[in-house]
Short mmCIF file of C-alpha atoms in Angstrom, two decimals:
data_model
loop_
_atom_site.label_atom_id
_atom_site.label_comp_id
_atom_site.label_asym_id
_atom_site.label_seq_id
_atom_site.Cartn_x
_atom_site.Cartn_y
_atom_site.Cartn_z
CA MET A 1 -23.63 6.60 11.37
CA ASP A 2 -23.33 9.99 9.66
CA ALA A 3 -22.42 11.66 12.96
CA LEU A 4 -19.81 8.98 13.70
CA ALA A 5 -18.33 9.35 10.21
CA ALA A 6 -18.12 13.13 10.67
CA HIS A 7 -16.33 12.80 14.03
CA LEU A 8 -13.88 10.27 12.60
CA LEU A 9 -13.19 12.54 9.63
CA THR A 10 -12.47 15.48 11.94
CA ILE A 11 -10.04 13.41 14.00
CA ALA A 12 -8.36 11.94 10.90
CA ASP A 13 -7.91 15.35 9.28
CA TRP A 14 -6.46 16.87 12.47
CA ILE A 15 -3.93 14.05 12.89
CA THR A 16 -2.96 14.24 9.21
CA ALA A 17 -2.68 18.05 9.07
CA HIS A 18 -0.82 18.55 12.34
CA ILE A 19 1.27 15.41 12.77
CA THR A 20 1.37 12.66 10.15
CA MET A 21 2.09 14.59 6.98
CA TRP A 22 4.94 16.55 8.55
CA VAL A 23 6.59 13.54 10.19
CA LEU A 24 6.08 11.44 7.06
CA ILE A 25 7.63 13.96 4.69
CA ALA A 26 10.41 14.93 7.12
CA THR A 27 11.37 11.29 7.66
CA GLY A 28 11.36 10.61 3.93
CA LEU A 29 13.55 13.64 3.29
CA PHE A 30 15.97 12.66 6.06
CA LEU A 31 16.30 9.10 4.74
CA THR A 32 16.71 10.48 1.20
CA VAL A 33 19.62 12.65 2.38
CA VAL A 34 21.17 9.81 4.39
CA THR A 35 21.18 7.54 1.32
CA ARG A 36 22.10 10.34 -1.10
CA GLY A 37 18.86 9.83 -2.97
CA VAL A 38 18.71 6.04 -3.13
CA GLN A 39 15.38 6.24 -4.99
CA VAL A 40 17.03 8.21 -7.81
CA ARG A 41 20.54 6.72 -7.88
CA HIS A 42 19.33 3.12 -7.87
CA LEU A 43 16.17 3.40 -9.97
CA GLY A 44 17.75 1.36 -12.76
CA ASP A 45 18.95 -1.23 -10.24
CA MET A 46 15.41 -1.49 -8.87
CA VAL A 47 14.10 -2.49 -12.29
CA ARG A 48 16.97 -4.94 -12.71
CA GLN A 49 16.26 -6.54 -9.35
CA VAL A 50 12.60 -7.08 -10.23
CA GLY A 51 13.62 -8.66 -13.54
CA GLY A 52 15.63 -11.36 -11.79
CA SER A 53 13.55 -11.78 -8.66
CA ARG A 54 11.46 -14.84 -9.56
CA ALA A 55 14.31 -17.27 -8.93
CA GLY A 56 16.27 -18.22 -5.81
CA ALA A 57 13.38 -18.88 -3.41
CA GLU A 58 14.94 -22.18 -2.30
CA GLY A 59 11.57 -23.62 -1.30
CA GLY A 60 10.45 -20.41 0.40
CA ILE A 61 8.91 -17.26 -1.02
CA SER A 62 10.70 -15.57 -3.90
CA SER A 63 11.66 -11.93 -3.92
CA PHE A 64 9.15 -11.31 -6.72
CA GLN A 65 6.35 -13.05 -4.80
CA ALA A 66 7.01 -10.86 -1.76
CA PHE A 67 7.02 -7.82 -4.06
CA ALA A 68 3.75 -8.99 -5.65
CA ILE A 69 2.05 -9.38 -2.25
CA SER A 70 2.86 -5.79 -1.31
CA LEU A 71 2.00 -4.57 -4.83
CA ALA A 72 -1.36 -6.33 -4.55
CA ALA A 73 -2.01 -4.41 -1.33
CA ARG A 74 -0.79 -1.12 -2.78
CA VAL A 75 -2.57 -1.30 -6.13
CA GLY A 76 -6.06 -1.57 -4.68
CA VAL A 77 -9.09 0.66 -4.35
CA GLY A 78 -6.85 3.45 -3.10
CA ASN A 79 -5.77 3.89 -6.72
CA VAL A 80 -9.38 4.21 -7.88
CA PHE A 81 -11.49 5.47 -4.98
CA GLY A 82 -8.66 7.12 -3.03
CA VAL A 83 -7.52 9.26 -5.94
CA ALA A 84 -11.13 10.22 -6.69
CA ALA A 85 -11.66 11.19 -3.04
CA ALA A 86 -8.45 13.23 -3.04
CA LEU A 87 -9.58 15.12 -6.15
CA LEU A 88 -13.12 15.75 -4.91
CA MET A 89 -11.99 17.02 -1.51
CA GLY A 90 -8.55 18.44 -2.27
CA GLY A 91 -8.77 19.44 -5.92
CA PRO A 92 -6.17 18.71 -8.64
CA GLY A 93 -3.41 19.99 -6.34
CA ALA A 94 -3.86 16.93 -4.13
CA ILE A 95 -2.20 14.85 -6.86
CA PHE A 96 0.95 16.95 -6.57
CA TRP A 97 1.15 16.16 -2.86
CA MET A 98 0.54 12.49 -3.57
CA TRP A 99 3.62 12.66 -5.80
CA VAL A 100 5.64 14.32 -3.02
CA VAL A 101 4.61 11.64 -0.53
CA ALA A 102 5.53 8.94 -3.05
CA LEU A 103 8.92 10.35 -4.08
CA VAL A 104 10.20 10.81 -0.53
CA GLY A 105 8.29 7.69 0.47
CA MET A 106 10.41 5.60 -1.88
CA ALA A 107 13.34 6.15 0.49
CA THR A 108 11.14 5.31 3.46
CA ALA A 109 9.93 2.12 1.76
CA PHE A 110 13.53 1.17 1.03
CA PHE A 111 14.48 1.47 4.69
CA GLU A 112 11.51 -0.38 6.15
CA ALA A 113 11.90 -3.30 3.72
CA THR A 114 15.66 -3.48 4.26
CA LEU A 115 15.24 -3.45 8.05
CA ALA A 116 12.53 -6.11 7.79
CA GLN A 117 15.02 -8.32 5.95
CA ILE A 118 17.89 -7.64 8.36
CA PHE A 119 15.90 -8.53 11.48
CA LYS A 120 13.71 -11.31 10.06
CA VAL A 121 13.43 -14.76 11.68
CA ARG A 122 12.89 -18.23 10.27
CA ALA A 123 9.42 -19.71 10.81
CA ALA A 124 8.66 -23.32 11.65
CA ASP A 125 7.79 -24.12 8.02
CA GLY A 126 11.16 -22.88 6.77
CA SER A 127 9.91 -19.56 5.39
CA PHE A 128 10.70 -16.17 6.94
CA ARG A 129 8.76 -13.71 9.07
CA GLY A 130 9.60 -10.10 9.82
CA GLY A 131 8.44 -6.52 9.75
CA PRO A 132 8.22 -3.51 12.09
CA ALA A 133 7.31 -5.56 15.17
CA PHE A 134 10.40 -7.70 14.61
CA TYR A 135 12.83 -4.85 13.99
CA MET A 136 11.42 -2.96 16.97
CA ALA A 137 11.94 -5.98 19.21
CA ARG A 138 15.27 -7.23 17.78
CA GLY A 139 16.80 -3.97 16.58
CA MET A 140 15.52 -1.42 19.10
CA ARG A 141 15.16 -4.08 21.82
CA ASN A 142 11.80 -2.53 22.65
CA ARG A 143 9.31 -5.38 23.00
CA ALA A 144 6.62 -3.11 24.41
CA MET A 145 6.66 -0.91 21.32
CA ALA A 146 6.77 -4.00 19.11
CA GLY A 147 3.75 -5.45 20.88
CA VAL A 148 1.78 -2.24 20.47
CA PHE A 149 2.57 -2.04 16.77
CA ALA A 150 1.73 -5.70 16.17
CA THR A 151 -1.60 -5.31 17.97
CA ILE A 152 -2.55 -2.18 16.02
CA THR A 153 -1.62 -3.94 12.78
CA LEU A 154 -3.76 -6.93 13.71
CA VAL A 155 -6.79 -4.70 14.09
CA THR A 156 -6.02 -2.47 11.11
CA CYS A 157 -5.20 -5.18 8.58
CA GLY A 158 -7.38 -7.92 10.02
CA PHE A 159 -10.51 -5.80 10.32
CA VAL A 160 -10.32 -2.27 8.94
CA ILE A 161 -8.36 -2.58 5.67
CA THR A 162 -10.11 -5.78 4.64
CA SER A 163 -13.45 -4.10 5.33
CA VAL A 164 -12.50 -1.04 3.26
CA GLN A 165 -11.55 -3.15 0.27
CA SER A 166 -14.63 -5.34 0.57
CA ASN A 167 -16.82 -2.27 0.97
CA ALA A 168 -15.42 -0.88 -2.26
CA VAL A 169 -16.19 -4.11 -4.07
CA ALA A 170 -19.74 -4.18 -2.77
CA GLY A 171 -20.56 -0.59 -3.69
CA THR A 172 -19.29 -0.94 -7.25
CA LEU A 173 -20.65 -4.39 -8.04
CA VAL A 174 -24.05 -3.73 -6.43
CA ALA A 175 -24.39 -0.60 -8.56
CA ALA A 176 -23.37 -2.54 -11.67
CA LEU A 177 -25.89 -5.28 -10.84
CA GLY A 178 -28.66 -2.74 -10.24
CA GLY A 179 -29.20 -3.69 -6.61
CA GLY A 180 -30.74 -0.50 -5.22
CA GLN A 181 -32.32 -0.26 -1.79
CA GLU A 182 -35.78 -0.50 -3.32
CA SER A 183 -34.97 -4.18 -3.93
CA ALA A 184 -34.13 -4.89 -0.27
CA LEU A 185 -35.10 -8.35 0.89
CA PRO A 186 -37.47 -8.70 3.86
CA GLY A 187 -35.85 -10.16 6.95
CA PHE A 188 -32.27 -9.29 5.93
CA GLY A 189 -31.91 -5.92 7.66
CA GLY A 190 -32.42 -3.88 4.51
CA LEU A 191 -29.83 -5.81 2.49
CA THR A 192 -30.46 -6.43 -1.18
CA ALA A 193 -30.01 -9.64 -3.13
CA ALA A 194 -27.07 -8.03 -4.95
CA GLN A 195 -25.35 -7.20 -1.65
CA LEU A 196 -25.79 -10.76 -0.42
CA VAL A 197 -24.42 -12.16 -3.68
CA VAL A 198 -21.35 -9.92 -3.49
CA ALA A 199 -20.78 -10.77 0.18
CA GLY A 200 -21.02 -14.47 -0.67
CA LEU A 201 -18.59 -14.06 -3.56
CA VAL A 202 -16.08 -12.26 -1.34
CA PHE A 203 -16.42 -15.00 1.28
CA VAL A 204 -15.80 -17.88 -1.11
CA LEU A 205 -12.90 -16.37 -3.07
CA THR A 206 -11.16 -15.05 0.05
CA ALA A 207 -11.52 -18.31 1.95
CA VAL A 208 -10.15 -20.41 -0.93
CA VAL A 209 -6.83 -18.53 -0.90
CA VAL A 210 -6.48 -17.35 2.71
CA PHE A 211 -7.06 -20.80 4.19
CA GLY A 212 -4.08 -21.96 2.12
CA GLY A 213 -1.75 -19.66 4.07
CA ILE A 214 0.92 -17.17 3.01
CA ARG A 215 2.41 -19.40 0.30
CA ALA A 216 -1.01 -19.63 -1.38
CA VAL A 217 -1.34 -15.85 -1.34
CA ALA A 218 2.16 -15.55 -2.85
CA ARG A 219 1.28 -17.94 -5.70
CA VAL A 220 -1.90 -16.03 -6.53
CA THR A 221 -0.57 -12.49 -6.26
CA GLU A 222 2.59 -13.10 -8.30
CA TRP A 223 0.47 -13.27 -11.46
CA MET A 224 -2.64 -11.37 -10.38
CA ALA A 225 -0.95 -8.14 -9.22
CA PRO A 226 1.12 -7.44 -12.37
CA ILE A 227 -1.72 -8.40 -14.74
CA MET A 228 -4.37 -6.26 -13.06
CA ALA A 229 -2.04 -3.27 -12.87
CA MET A 230 -1.13 -3.62 -16.54
CA ILE A 231 -4.76 -3.89 -17.69
CA TYR A 232 -5.70 -0.77 -15.78
CA ILE A 233 -2.71 1.19 -17.07
CA VAL A 234 -3.44 0.19 -20.69
CA LEU A 235 -7.08 1.25 -20.30
CA VAL A 236 -6.08 4.64 -18.95
CA PHE A 237 -3.31 5.02 -21.54
CA ILE A 238 -5.88 4.66 -24.32
CA ILE A 239 -7.92 7.49 -22.82
CA CYS A 240 -4.88 9.73 -22.48
CA VAL A 241 -3.89 9.08 -26.11
CA LEU A 242 -7.41 9.89 -27.30
CA ASN A 243 -7.23 13.16 -25.38
CA PHE A 244 -3.56 13.98 -25.87
CA GLY A 245 -4.31 17.65 -26.44
CA GLN A 246 -5.52 18.01 -22.84
CA PHE A 247 -2.47 16.34 -21.31
CA VAL A 248 -0.42 19.52 -20.82
CA ASP A 249 -3.47 21.39 -19.50
CA VAL A 250 -4.01 18.71 -16.85
CA VAL A 251 -0.36 18.89 -15.73
CA ILE A 252 -0.56 22.69 -15.43
CA GLU A 253 -3.82 22.35 -13.49
CA ILE A 254 -2.23 19.99 -10.98
CA PHE A 255 0.78 22.22 -10.30
CA SER A 256 -1.15 25.49 -10.17
CA SER A 257 -3.72 24.04 -7.78
CA ALA A 258 -1.13 22.55 -5.43
CA PHE A 259 -0.29 25.94 -3.89
CA ALA A 260 -3.48 27.89 -4.59
CA PRO A 261 -5.11 29.44 -1.50
CA GLU A 262 -8.57 28.78 -2.97
CA PRO A 263 -10.02 26.14 -5.32
CA LEU A 264 -9.23 26.83 -8.98
CA VAL A 265 -11.56 24.32 -10.63
CA GLY A 266 -15.33 24.42 -10.35
CA GLY A 267 -16.92 21.25 -9.07
CA LEU A 268 -13.80 20.00 -7.29
CA GLY A 269 -12.62 20.75 -3.79
CA GLY A 270 -9.33 22.52 -3.29
CA GLY A 271 -7.24 25.16 -1.64
CA PHE A 272 -3.71 24.63 -0.33
CA LEU A 273 -4.54 23.00 3.00
CA ALA A 274 -7.21 20.74 1.50
CA ALA A 275 -4.80 19.68 -1.25
CA VAL A 276 -2.02 18.86 1.22
CA ILE A 277 -4.26 16.97 3.66
CA ASN A 278 -6.06 14.88 1.06
CA GLY A 279 -2.99 14.27 -1.09
CA THR A 280 -0.99 13.09 1.91
CA LYS A 281 -3.81 11.03 3.40
CA ARG A 282 -4.80 9.26 0.18
CA GLY A 283 -1.19 8.94 -0.95
CA LEU A 284 -0.31 7.09 2.24
CA PHE A 285 -3.35 4.83 1.97
CA SER A 286 -2.44 3.98 -1.60
CA ASN A 287 1.33 3.40 -1.51
CA GLU A 288 1.72 2.49 2.20
CA ALA A 289 5.24 3.99 2.37
CA GLY A 290 6.17 4.37 6.03
CA GLN A 291 2.97 2.78 7.22
CA GLY A 292 4.69 -0.43 8.24
CA THR A 293 2.50 -2.90 6.37
CA ALA A 294 4.56 -3.70 3.26
CA PRO A 295 7.66 -4.70 5.29
CA ASN A 296 5.70 -7.67 6.60
CA ALA A 297 5.61 -9.02 3.05
CA ALA A 298 9.16 -7.89 2.22
CA ALA A 299 10.59 -9.94 5.08
CA THR A 300 9.16 -13.20 3.73
CA ALA A 301 11.42 -13.11 0.66
CA THR A 302 14.49 -15.30 0.26
CA VAL A 303 17.33 -13.01 -0.90
CA SER A 304 21.11 -12.91 -0.63
CA HIS A 305 21.18 -9.30 0.61
CA PRO A 306 18.52 -7.21 2.43
CA VAL A 307 19.06 -4.24 0.11
CA GLN A 308 17.81 -6.29 -2.84
CA GLN A 309 14.33 -6.41 -1.34
CA GLY A 310 14.60 -2.81 -0.17
CA LEU A 311 15.14 -1.66 -3.76
CA ILE A 312 12.29 -3.79 -5.08
CA GLN A 313 9.84 -2.52 -2.45
CA SER A 314 10.88 1.06 -3.18
CA LEU A 315 9.99 0.52 -6.83
CA GLY A 316 6.54 -0.65 -5.72
CA VAL A 317 5.81 2.85 -4.38
CA PHE A 318 6.82 4.36 -7.73
CA VAL A 319 4.56 1.98 -9.66
CA ASP A 320 1.63 2.52 -7.34
CA THR A 321 1.55 6.31 -7.10
CA ILE A 322 3.63 7.84 -9.86
CA ILE A 323 2.17 5.50 -12.50
CA VAL A 324 -1.18 4.04 -11.44
CA CYS A 325 -2.56 6.84 -9.24
CA THR A 326 -1.43 9.48 -11.74
CA ALA A 327 -3.19 7.59 -14.51
CA THR A 328 -6.44 7.63 -12.53
CA ALA A 329 -6.13 11.35 -11.84
CA PHE A 330 -5.56 12.14 -15.50
CA VAL A 331 -8.65 10.19 -16.56
CA ILE A 332 -10.85 12.08 -14.09
CA LEU A 333 -9.40 15.50 -14.90
CA ILE A 334 -9.64 14.91 -18.66
CA ALA A 335 -13.32 13.99 -18.27
CA GLY A 336 -14.08 17.54 -17.12
CA PRO A 337 -16.75 19.21 -14.93
CA ASP A 338 -19.59 17.34 -16.63
CA VAL A 339 -18.39 14.23 -14.84
CA TRP A 340 -17.21 15.81 -11.56
CA MET A 341 -20.55 17.50 -11.01
CA ALA A 342 -22.73 14.68 -12.36
CA GLU A 343 -25.52 13.41 -10.15
CA GLY A 344 -24.30 10.49 -8.06
CA ALA A 345 -20.61 11.30 -8.55
CA ASP A 346 -18.67 10.32 -5.43
CA PRO A 347 -15.34 8.60 -4.72
CA SER A 348 -16.82 5.16 -5.33
CA THR A 349 -18.19 6.01 -8.78
CA LEU A 350 -16.17 8.94 -10.14
CA THR A 351 -13.41 6.94 -11.86
CA THR A 352 -15.90 4.58 -13.48
CA LEU A 353 -18.00 7.56 -14.65
CA ALA A 354 -14.91 9.22 -16.12
CA ILE A 355 -13.89 6.11 -18.04
CA SER A 356 -17.41 5.43 -19.33
CA HIS A 357 -17.66 9.10 -20.37
CA GLN A 358 -14.60 8.61 -22.56
CA LEU A 359 -15.04 5.05 -23.85
CA GLY A 360 -18.77 4.42 -23.50
CA GLY A 361 -21.23 2.80 -21.09
CA TRP A 362 -20.00 -0.69 -21.95
CA THR A 363 -17.02 -0.09 -19.62
CA VAL A 364 -19.12 0.03 -16.43
CA LEU A 365 -19.24 -3.74 -15.92
CA PRO A 366 -15.58 -4.38 -16.86
CA MET A 367 -14.58 -1.60 -14.43
CA ALA A 368 -16.69 -3.21 -11.71
CA ILE A 369 -14.88 -6.49 -12.31
CA LEU A 370 -11.48 -4.77 -12.33
CA ILE A 371 -12.24 -2.99 -9.05
CA PHE A 372 -13.31 -6.32 -7.60
CA VAL A 373 -9.95 -7.84 -8.54
CA LEU A 374 -8.06 -4.81 -7.17
CA ALA A 375 -9.88 -5.01 -3.86
CA TYR A 376 -9.71 -8.79 -3.67
CA SER A 377 -5.93 -8.78 -4.12
CA SER A 378 -5.61 -6.22 -1.32
CA ILE A 379 -7.79 -8.32 0.99
CA ILE A 380 -5.61 -11.41 0.66
CA ALA A 381 -2.44 -9.31 0.99
CA ALA A 382 -3.79 -7.75 4.20
CA TYR A 383 -4.20 -11.28 5.55
CA VAL A 384 -0.43 -11.79 5.13
CA TYR A 385 0.29 -8.67 7.18
CA THR A 386 -2.12 -9.83 9.88
CA ASP A 387 -0.66 -13.33 10.01
CA VAL A 388 2.93 -12.08 10.34
CA ASN A 389 2.05 -9.88 13.31
CA MET A 390 -0.01 -12.59 14.98
CA ASP A 391 3.02 -14.83 14.50
CA TYR A 392 5.12 -12.28 16.40
CA LEU A 393 2.61 -11.97 19.25
CA THR A 394 2.05 -15.70 19.71
CA GLY A 395 5.38 -17.17 18.71
CA GLY A 396 4.00 -18.91 15.63
CA ARG A 397 1.27 -20.95 17.29
CA ARG A 398 -0.79 -22.93 14.77
CA TRP A 399 -4.13 -22.03 16.36
CA ALA A 400 -3.27 -18.34 16.08
CA SER A 401 -2.58 -18.63 12.36
CA TRP A 402 -5.94 -20.29 11.78
CA THR A 403 -7.69 -17.67 13.90
CA VAL A 404 -6.24 -14.96 11.66
CA ARG A 405 -7.52 -16.77 8.57
CA VAL A 406 -11.04 -17.06 9.94
CA VAL A 407 -11.14 -13.44 11.13
CA SER A 408 -9.78 -12.12 7.83
CA VAL A 409 -12.42 -13.95 5.83
CA ALA A 410 -15.19 -12.88 8.23
CA SER A 411 -14.23 -9.19 8.24
CA ALA A 412 -13.94 -9.12 4.45
CA THR A 413 -17.41 -10.62 4.16
CA ALA A 414 -18.91 -8.23 6.71
CA GLY A 415 -17.27 -5.26 5.01
CA ALA A 416 -19.56 -5.71 2.03
CA VAL A 417 -22.45 -4.22 4.03
CA LEU A 418 -20.71 -1.53 6.14
CA SER A 419 -20.93 2.25 5.77
CA LEU A 420 -18.25 3.53 3.38
CA ASP A 421 -17.67 6.82 5.20
CA VAL A 422 -17.21 5.21 8.61
CA VAL A 423 -14.81 2.60 7.27
CA TRP A 424 -12.74 5.05 5.20
CA ASN A 425 -12.35 7.51 8.07
CA ALA A 426 -11.56 4.75 10.56
CA VAL A 427 -8.75 3.43 8.37
CA ASP A 428 -7.25 6.93 8.13
CA ILE A 429 -6.90 7.10 11.93
CA ALA A 430 -5.59 3.55 12.27
CA MET A 431 -2.99 4.08 9.56
CA ALA A 432 -1.84 7.34 11.12
CA ILE A 433 -1.11 5.59 14.41
CA MET A 434 0.70 2.73 12.66
CA THR A 435 2.71 5.15 10.55
CA LEU A 436 3.89 7.33 13.42
CA THR A 437 4.97 4.30 15.44
CA ASN A 438 6.83 2.82 12.48
CA LEU A 439 8.56 6.09 11.56
CA VAL A 440 9.99 6.36 15.08
CA ALA A 441 11.55 2.92 14.59
CA LEU A 442 12.95 3.82 11.16
CA LEU A 443 14.65 6.92 12.53
CA TRP A 444 15.99 4.98 15.52
CA LEU A 445 17.44 2.24 13.28
CA PHE A 446 18.47 4.29 10.25
CA ARG A 447 22.14 3.40 10.73
CA TRP A 448 21.32 -0.26 10.05
CA GLY A 449 19.58 0.51 6.76
CA ALA A 450 22.26 2.99 5.68
CA GLY A 451 24.99 0.52 6.65
CA ALA A 452 23.39 -2.29 4.67
CA LEU A 453 23.22 0.03 1.62
CA ARG A 454 26.93 0.91 1.97
CA ASP A 455 27.77 -2.80 2.19
CA TYR A 456 25.71 -3.53 -0.92
CA GLU A 457 27.25 -0.65 -2.89
CA ALA A 458 30.79 -1.63 -1.84
CA GLN A 459 30.29 -5.18 -3.11
CA ARG A 460 28.80 -3.91 -6.38
CA ALA A 461 31.75 -1.54 -6.78
CA ASP A 462 34.05 -4.56 -6.38
CA GLY A 463 32.32 -6.18 -9.35
CA LEU A 464 30.02 -8.59 -7.51
CA ALA A 465 26.76 -8.84 -9.45
CA GLU A 466 24.78 -10.32 -6.53
CA PRO A 467 26.15 -9.07 -3.18
CA VAL A 468 25.98 -11.41 -0.19
CA PHE A 469 25.12 -10.03 3.25
CA ARG A 470 27.05 -10.88 6.40
CA GLY A 471 25.28 -10.17 9.67
CA ARG A 472 28.34 -10.69 11.86
CA GLY A 473 31.62 -8.86 11.65
CA ASN A 474 30.26 -6.50 8.99
CA PRO A 475 32.15 -3.19 9.27
CA HIS A 476 29.28 -1.24 7.73
CA LEU A 477 26.79 -2.18 10.47
CA PRO A 478 26.57 -0.64 13.96
CA ALA A 479 26.59 -4.12 15.56
CA ASP A 480 26.12 -7.80 14.78
CA VAL A 481 22.66 -8.86 13.60
CA PRO A 482 20.93 -11.02 16.26
CA GLY A 483 19.92 -14.58 15.37
CA ASP A 484 21.31 -16.98 12.79
CA VAL A 485 19.51 -15.97 9.57
CA TRP A 486 22.40 -13.75 8.44
CA ALA A 487 25.24 -15.48 10.27
#
């Protein structure tokens, strides 16, 4: 397994360093220029849209619920383990590059969510389905590309991402429960009682929600995602306040390390290339901007104009990386070398060690529970992404939807006993492929997203508080929108 993990890491790093990070940043910059900085100009509007997004679902899924599903996926173990991994392997400078990916990624997230809304279709149950596969097929008229993307997403979200999140839960909870390998049970392949308990817990809680379908996930995540994010932010805020004197030093450390040719901080990885690679890789895994997963949730929302959901999804990237990931980084950096170089410090334990170092050992179990909730929310959100793409591939067949539910629950359960390195490195490669495919579609269809934004801004300029989108005869669009959703 170690050899496989090493090979996967080499492949993932090569793809990230030579292809993904450049295309990702270039696309984000291009879309930022095209929209004249939509993520800056409309930041206030994004907050306003979230504030009024719980209403207007009309029996479907509300704009806030769709936002919560994607936020649940974004604010997962990537914010805890991913940031720790970026710091250990890329040094403090990696956080700077996570910020870069997030800031330009806000424009990318706006476009992919807006396109998902424009080209969405109505499902048999009255709700909506959409995402990259749909805008590739209906906007680009490239069904082959759409089929490839949908298939990759099925594997990535149905198997890999759910396994990563479950693996994170298992590692943290097993450690908190004291389930070391010396307590392995005979006849269970070296598994411990703690591992079996965690796997069983993941199975039960995932099955209860996932078997209820997308609407059940929406109902759970609309309260779970905001609450868990707020609890984590408050916890980290307390630590930052208690160590306010180190705040400026941490900021300087991040900026100075971002362009340093060699590591500047003992005990942490670093150097320019390492910072860029790890910041980009972990930033993408955390906020998903450009990856093509979040649009699957964005398309399910019932809104009067596609740009409304585009703005809300863009804000999700800001919350995830600029707020939550930054908070994690500050806690780790404030803790100092005593924590970075402590025995047993690795991505799965570093954040918990840093928090317990500041607030005391009593925080270990609450952190384990919080990480469980973070990962659990991402698991059920990944199911939504899987189901939407299976819906595209099979035309909404009922048996296909139930197959996705069973597979999602099974892979989440199995992930509790997989190798962390293999799973993490596998997800890096899978996400790179998804991202590159999706970015090609965004660039191909950018006129649709830009046109929808012009239409929205024109209506707002005319004094309309809630713009209404017309898919046919709209002078701002390059053509009429296919289908009858936006007729």
